[in-house]
C-alpha cells in the first residue's frame, strides 16, 4: 500500500448555516484513504471543538492524524464560502488560524523517517500565509527525496506570488492547475500569456516538472508528460450539486493512479471520475 502525506490547511467550509470539513490537502487525504493508499495529514488545528471534531472525522475516514498537532493559542481554520461566486473570490479565509503555524517537530521528523512516504501533496495557500508553515513544508520535501510530489497550485485570492510558485514548482514531480490558473500564472512566471501546451513546456524546462496536468472542469483534463506528449481525457457526465473540492478529489485520483504505475491517460481518467463523484454532493469531504 502506497503512503502519501498531505500537507497544509485543515479548515471548515462554512456555507450558509452549514459547515463542511475541508481544506485542499485534507480533502485529498480523505479521498486517497478510499483508494487503497495510506493517507497521512500533516497540519495544525486549534485546541477547540472544531479542531477536535476535525481530527475525529479524519480518523473515521481512515486518515492517519499522527502529524496533526493542536494549537492552544489559535483557532481551527475556517473558510467562508459563497458558492454562487466563481473562482477564489468565493472564499474568505480569516487570519491567523492554526494551520498558519504548522511546526516541524522532532516527533514529526521521527514519524516521517519511519514511514518513508511514497507521495506528498501540497499547495500554495498555507506556505504563503506563514513562514513557519513554509519552513515545515520545505523540511518535509527534503525528507522525501524519492516521493512523487504533487503540487496543486490551487490559487486563493492573493495568497501567492512568483517566488513561492516558482520554488514549489521546482520541488514537485506533478504540477497540477486549472485552466484559469494557466492564464493567471503564465504572465507571472513567464512574462506572457500562454496556452496550456506552451505553459507545460516552459514549466518542464524552467522547473523540471515531470508532469503538468491542467483541469478544465466539465470539459475534462489534459496532461503533458516527460516526453513532451499530450493526453486529453474528456470528463464524464455528472449531476453537479457543489463544485467545492472537486479539484482536490481529482488530485487524489490522479496521484493514486500514478503511484500504481498507471500511464498518464489512465491517471487522468481516474482523476476525472473522482472529481465527478465529488460534485454530486454538497461539501468537499467524501461521503
Coordinates of C-alpha atoms in Angstrom, one line a residue:
X1 CA 0.0 0.0 0.0
X2 CA 1.4 3.4 -1.0
X3 CA 1.8 6.0 1.7
X4 CA 1.0 9.7 1.0
X5 CA 1.5 12.7 3.2
X6 CA -0.9 15.7 2.6
X7 CA 0.5 18.9 3.9
X8 CA -1.4 22.1 4.7
X9 CA -4.7 23.6 5.8
X10 CA -7.3 21.8 7.9
X11 CA -10.4 24.0 7.9
X12 CA -14.2 24.0 7.9
X13 CA -16.0 25.3 4.8
X14 CA -18.9 27.4 6.1
X15 CA -21.7 27.5 3.5
X16 CA -24.7 29.4 4.8
X17 CA -25.8 27.8 8.0
X18 CA -23.9 24.6 7.3
X19 CA -20.3 23.6 7.9
X20 CA -18.3 21.0 6.0
X21 CA -14.9 19.7 6.8
X22 CA -12.5 20.8 4.1
X23 CA -9.1 22.3 3.2
X24 CA -7.5 21.2 -0.1
X25 CA -4.8 18.8 1.3
X26 CA -7.3 17.4 3.8
X27 CA -9.8 16.7 1.0
X28 CA -7.1 15.0 -1.0
X29 CA -6.1 12.8 2.1
X30 CA -9.7 11.7 2.7
X31 CA -10.1 10.7 -0.9
X32 CA -6.7 8.9 -1.0
X33 CA -7.7 6.9 2.0
X34 CA -10.5 5.4 -0.1
X35 CA -8.1 4.4 -2.9
X36 CA -6.0 1.8 -1.2
X37 CA -3.5 4.4 0.0
X38 CA -2.3 5.0 3.5
X39 CA -3.1 8.7 3.8
X40 CA -1.5 10.9 6.4
X41 CA -2.4 14.5 7.2
X42 CA 0.3 17.0 8.3
X43 CA -1.3 20.1 9.8
X44 CA -2.3 22.0 12.9
X45 CA -5.8 22.6 14.4
X46 CA -6.9 24.7 17.3
X47 CA -7.4 23.2 20.7
X48 CA -11.2 23.8 20.3
X49 CA -14.4 22.0 19.4
X50 CA -13.8 22.4 15.6
X51 CA -10.3 21.0 15.9
X52 CA -11.3 18.0 17.9
X53 CA -14.2 17.3 15.5
X54 CA -11.9 17.6 12.5
X55 CA -9.4 15.1 13.9
X56 CA -12.2 12.7 14.8
X57 CA -13.6 12.9 11.3
X58 CA -10.1 12.3 9.8
X59 CA -9.7 9.2 11.9
X60 CA -13.1 8.0 10.9
X61 CA -12.2 8.5 7.3
X62 CA -9.1 6.3 7.7
X63 CA -6.6 9.2 7.6
X64 CA -3.6 9.0 9.9
X65 CA -3.6 12.1 12.1
X66 CA -0.4 11.5 13.9
X67 CA 1.1 14.6 12.2
X68 CA -1.8 16.9 13.2
X69 CA -1.0 19.0 16.3
X70 CA -3.3 21.2 18.4
X71 CA -2.5 24.9 19.0
X72 CA -3.9 26.3 22.2
X73 CA -3.5 29.9 21.1
X74 CA -5.0 29.9 17.6
X75 CA -8.4 28.7 16.3
X76 CA -9.1 25.9 13.8
X77 CA -9.2 27.4 10.3
X78 CA -12.5 28.2 8.6
X79 CA -13.4 29.3 5.0
X80 CA -16.5 31.3 4.5
X81 CA -17.8 30.1 1.1
X82 CA -20.1 31.8 -1.3
X83 CA -21.0 29.1 -3.8
X84 CA -22.7 31.5 -6.1
X85 CA -19.4 33.1 -7.0
X86 CA -16.7 31.6 -9.2
X87 CA -13.1 31.0 -8.5
X88 CA -11.1 32.0 -5.5
X89 CA -13.4 35.0 -4.8
X90 CA -15.9 32.8 -3.2
X91 CA -13.6 32.0 -0.2
X92 CA -12.9 34.2 2.8
X93 CA -10.1 32.9 4.9
X94 CA -9.6 34.5 8.4
X95 CA -6.0 35.0 9.7
X96 CA -4.4 33.8 11.9
X97 CA -5.6 30.2 12.0
X98 CA -3.9 27.2 13.5
X99 CA -2.8 25.9 10.1
X100 CA -0.7 29.1 9.7
X101 CA 1.6 27.7 12.3
X102 CA 2.4 24.1 11.3
X103 CA 5.6 23.3 13.2
X104 CA 8.0 20.6 12.2
X105 CA 8.8 18.9 15.5
X106 CA 11.2 16.2 16.4
X107 CA 8.3 13.8 16.7
X108 CA 7.2 14.7 13.1
X109 CA 10.7 14.0 11.8
X110 CA 10.9 10.6 13.6
X111 CA 7.5 9.6 12.2
X112 CA 8.4 10.6 8.6
X113 CA 11.8 8.8 8.8
X114 CA 10.0 5.7 9.9
X115 CA 7.1 6.0 7.5
X116 CA 9.1 7.0 4.4
X117 CA 6.2 8.4 2.3
X118 CA 5.8 7.4 -1.4
X119 CA 3.9 10.6 -2.2
X120 CA 3.4 14.2 -0.9
X121 CA 0.6 16.6 -1.7
X122 CA 0.8 20.3 -1.1
X123 CA -0.5 23.6 -2.3
X124 CA 0.1 27.4 -2.3
X125 CA -2.1 28.7 0.5
X126 CA -0.7 27.5 3.8
X127 CA 3.0 28.1 2.9
X128 CA 2.3 31.6 1.5
X129 CA 0.4 32.8 4.6
X130 CA 3.1 31.8 7.1
X131 CA 6.9 31.5 7.2
X132 CA 6.6 28.8 9.9
X133 CA 4.4 26.6 7.8
X134 CA 6.5 27.1 4.7
X135 CA 9.7 26.1 6.6
X136 CA 7.9 22.9 7.7
X137 CA 6.9 22.1 4.1
X138 CA 10.4 22.6 2.8
X139 CA 11.7 20.2 5.5
X140 CA 9.1 17.7 4.6
X141 CA 10.1 17.7 1.0
X142 CA 13.7 17.4 1.9
X143 CA 12.9 14.3 3.9
X144 CA 11.1 12.7 1.0
X145 CA 13.6 12.8 -1.9
X146 CA 12.2 9.8 -3.7
X147 CA 8.5 10.6 -3.2
X148 CA 6.1 11.5 -6.0
X149 CA 5.3 15.1 -5.1
X150 CA 2.1 16.7 -6.4
X151 CA 1.9 20.5 -6.2
X152 CA -1.8 21.6 -6.6
X153 CA -1.4 25.3 -7.3
X154 CA -5.0 26.0 -6.0
X155 CA -4.8 29.8 -6.1
X156 CA -6.8 31.6 -3.4
X157 CA -7.2 35.3 -3.9
X158 CA -3.7 37.0 -3.4
X159 CA -2.2 34.1 -1.4
X160 CA 0.6 33.5 -3.9
X161 CA 3.5 35.2 -5.6
X162 CA 6.1 34.4 -8.3
X163 CA 8.8 33.4 -5.8
X164 CA 6.6 30.9 -4.0
X165 CA 5.1 29.3 -7.0
X166 CA 8.5 29.0 -8.7
X167 CA 10.0 27.4 -5.6
X168 CA 7.2 24.9 -5.1
X169 CA 7.0 24.1 -8.8
X170 CA 10.8 23.4 -8.8
X171 CA 10.2 20.9 -5.9
X172 CA 7.4 18.9 -7.4
X173 CA 7.0 15.9 -9.7
X174 CA 3.5 16.8 -10.8
X175 CA 2.3 20.4 -11.3
X176 CA -1.5 20.5 -11.3
X177 CA -3.6 23.5 -12.0
X178 CA -6.8 24.5 -13.8
X179 CA -7.3 26.4 -17.0
X180 CA -7.9 29.7 -15.3
X181 CA -4.7 29.4 -13.3
X182 CA -2.8 28.8 -16.5
X183 CA -4.0 32.2 -17.6
X184 CA -3.2 33.9 -14.3
X185 CA 0.3 32.3 -13.8
X186 CA 1.8 32.3 -17.2
X187 CA 2.5 36.1 -17.3
X188 CA 3.6 36.0 -13.6
X189 CA 6.0 33.1 -14.2
X190 CA 7.0 33.5 -17.9
X191 CA 6.2 37.1 -18.8
X192 CA 3.5 36.3 -21.4
X193 CA 0.1 34.7 -21.7
X194 CA 0.4 31.1 -22.8
X195 CA -1.9 28.3 -23.7
X196 CA -1.7 25.1 -21.7
X197 CA 0.7 23.3 -24.0
X198 CA 3.2 26.1 -24.1
X199 CA 2.8 26.6 -20.3
X200 CA 3.6 23.0 -19.7
X201 CA 6.7 23.1 -21.9
X202 CA 8.0 26.1 -20.1
X203 CA 7.2 24.6 -16.7
X204 CA 9.1 21.4 -17.6
X205 CA 12.1 23.4 -18.9
X206 CA 12.3 26.0 -16.1
X207 CA 11.2 24.0 -13.1
X208 CA 11.9 20.4 -14.1
X209 CA 8.3 19.2 -13.6
X210 CA 7.9 15.6 -14.9
X211 CA 4.1 16.0 -15.4
X212 CA 2.0 19.1 -15.9
X213 CA -1.8 18.5 -15.6
X214 CA -4.4 21.1 -16.4
X215 CA -8.1 20.6 -15.5
X216 CA -10.9 22.2 -17.4
X217 CA -13.9 21.5 -15.2
X218 CA -16.8 19.7 -17.0
X219 CA -14.7 19.6 -20.2
X220 CA -12.1 17.2 -18.8
X221 CA -8.4 17.4 -18.2
X222 CA -5.2 17.2 -20.2
X223 CA -1.7 16.1 -19.1
X224 CA 1.8 16.7 -20.5
X225 CA 4.4 14.0 -19.8
X226 CA 8.2 13.9 -19.7
X227 CA 8.4 13.1 -23.4
X228 CA 6.5 16.2 -24.4
X229 CA 3.4 14.2 -25.3
X230 CA -0.1 15.4 -24.6
X231 CA -3.0 13.4 -23.4
X232 CA -6.6 14.7 -23.3
X233 CA -9.3 12.9 -21.4
X234 CA -12.9 14.3 -21.6
X235 CA -15.0 14.4 -18.4
X236 CA -17.9 12.0 -17.9
X237 CA -21.4 13.2 -17.2
X238 CA -22.1 14.3 -13.7
X239 CA -25.0 15.9 -11.9
X240 CA -23.5 19.0 -10.3
X241 CA -24.6 19.9 -6.8
X242 CA -21.5 21.7 -5.4
X243 CA -18.1 22.1 -7.1
X244 CA -16.2 22.7 -3.8
X245 CA -13.4 20.2 -3.5
X246 CA -13.7 18.7 -7.0
X247 CA -10.1 19.6 -7.8
X248 CA -8.8 18.0 -4.6
X249 CA -10.7 14.8 -5.4
X250 CA -9.2 14.9 -8.9
X251 CA -5.7 15.3 -7.4
X252 CA -6.2 12.2 -5.2
X253 CA -7.4 10.1 -8.1
X254 CA -4.6 11.3 -10.3
X255 CA -1.8 10.7 -7.7
X256 CA -3.1 7.3 -6.6
X257 CA -3.0 6.1 -10.2
X258 CA 0.4 7.4 -10.9
X259 CA 1.7 5.8 -7.7
X260 CA 0.3 2.5 -9.0
X261 CA 2.4 3.0 -12.2
X262 CA -0.6 3.7 -14.4
X263 CA 0.1 5.7 -17.6
X264 CA -0.9 9.4 -17.7
X265 CA -4.1 8.9 -19.6
X266 CA -5.4 6.3 -17.1
X267 CA -4.4 8.6 -14.3
X268 CA -6.4 11.5 -15.8
X269 CA -9.4 9.2 -16.2
X270 CA -9.2 8.3 -12.5
X271 CA -8.9 12.0 -11.6
X272 CA -12.0 12.9 -13.7
X273 CA -14.0 10.1 -12.1
X274 CA -13.1 11.2 -8.6
X275 CA -13.9 14.9 -9.4
X276 CA -17.3 13.8 -10.8
X277 CA -18.1 11.9 -7.7
X278 CA -17.3 15.0 -5.6
X279 CA -19.5 17.4 -7.4
X280 CA -22.5 15.2 -6.9
X281 CA -22.9 16.2 -3.2
X282 CA -22.5 19.3 -1.0
X283 CA -19.2 19.9 0.7
X284 CA -15.7 18.7 -0.3
X285 CA -15.2 15.9 2.2
X286 CA -16.0 12.4 0.7
X287 CA -19.4 10.9 1.7

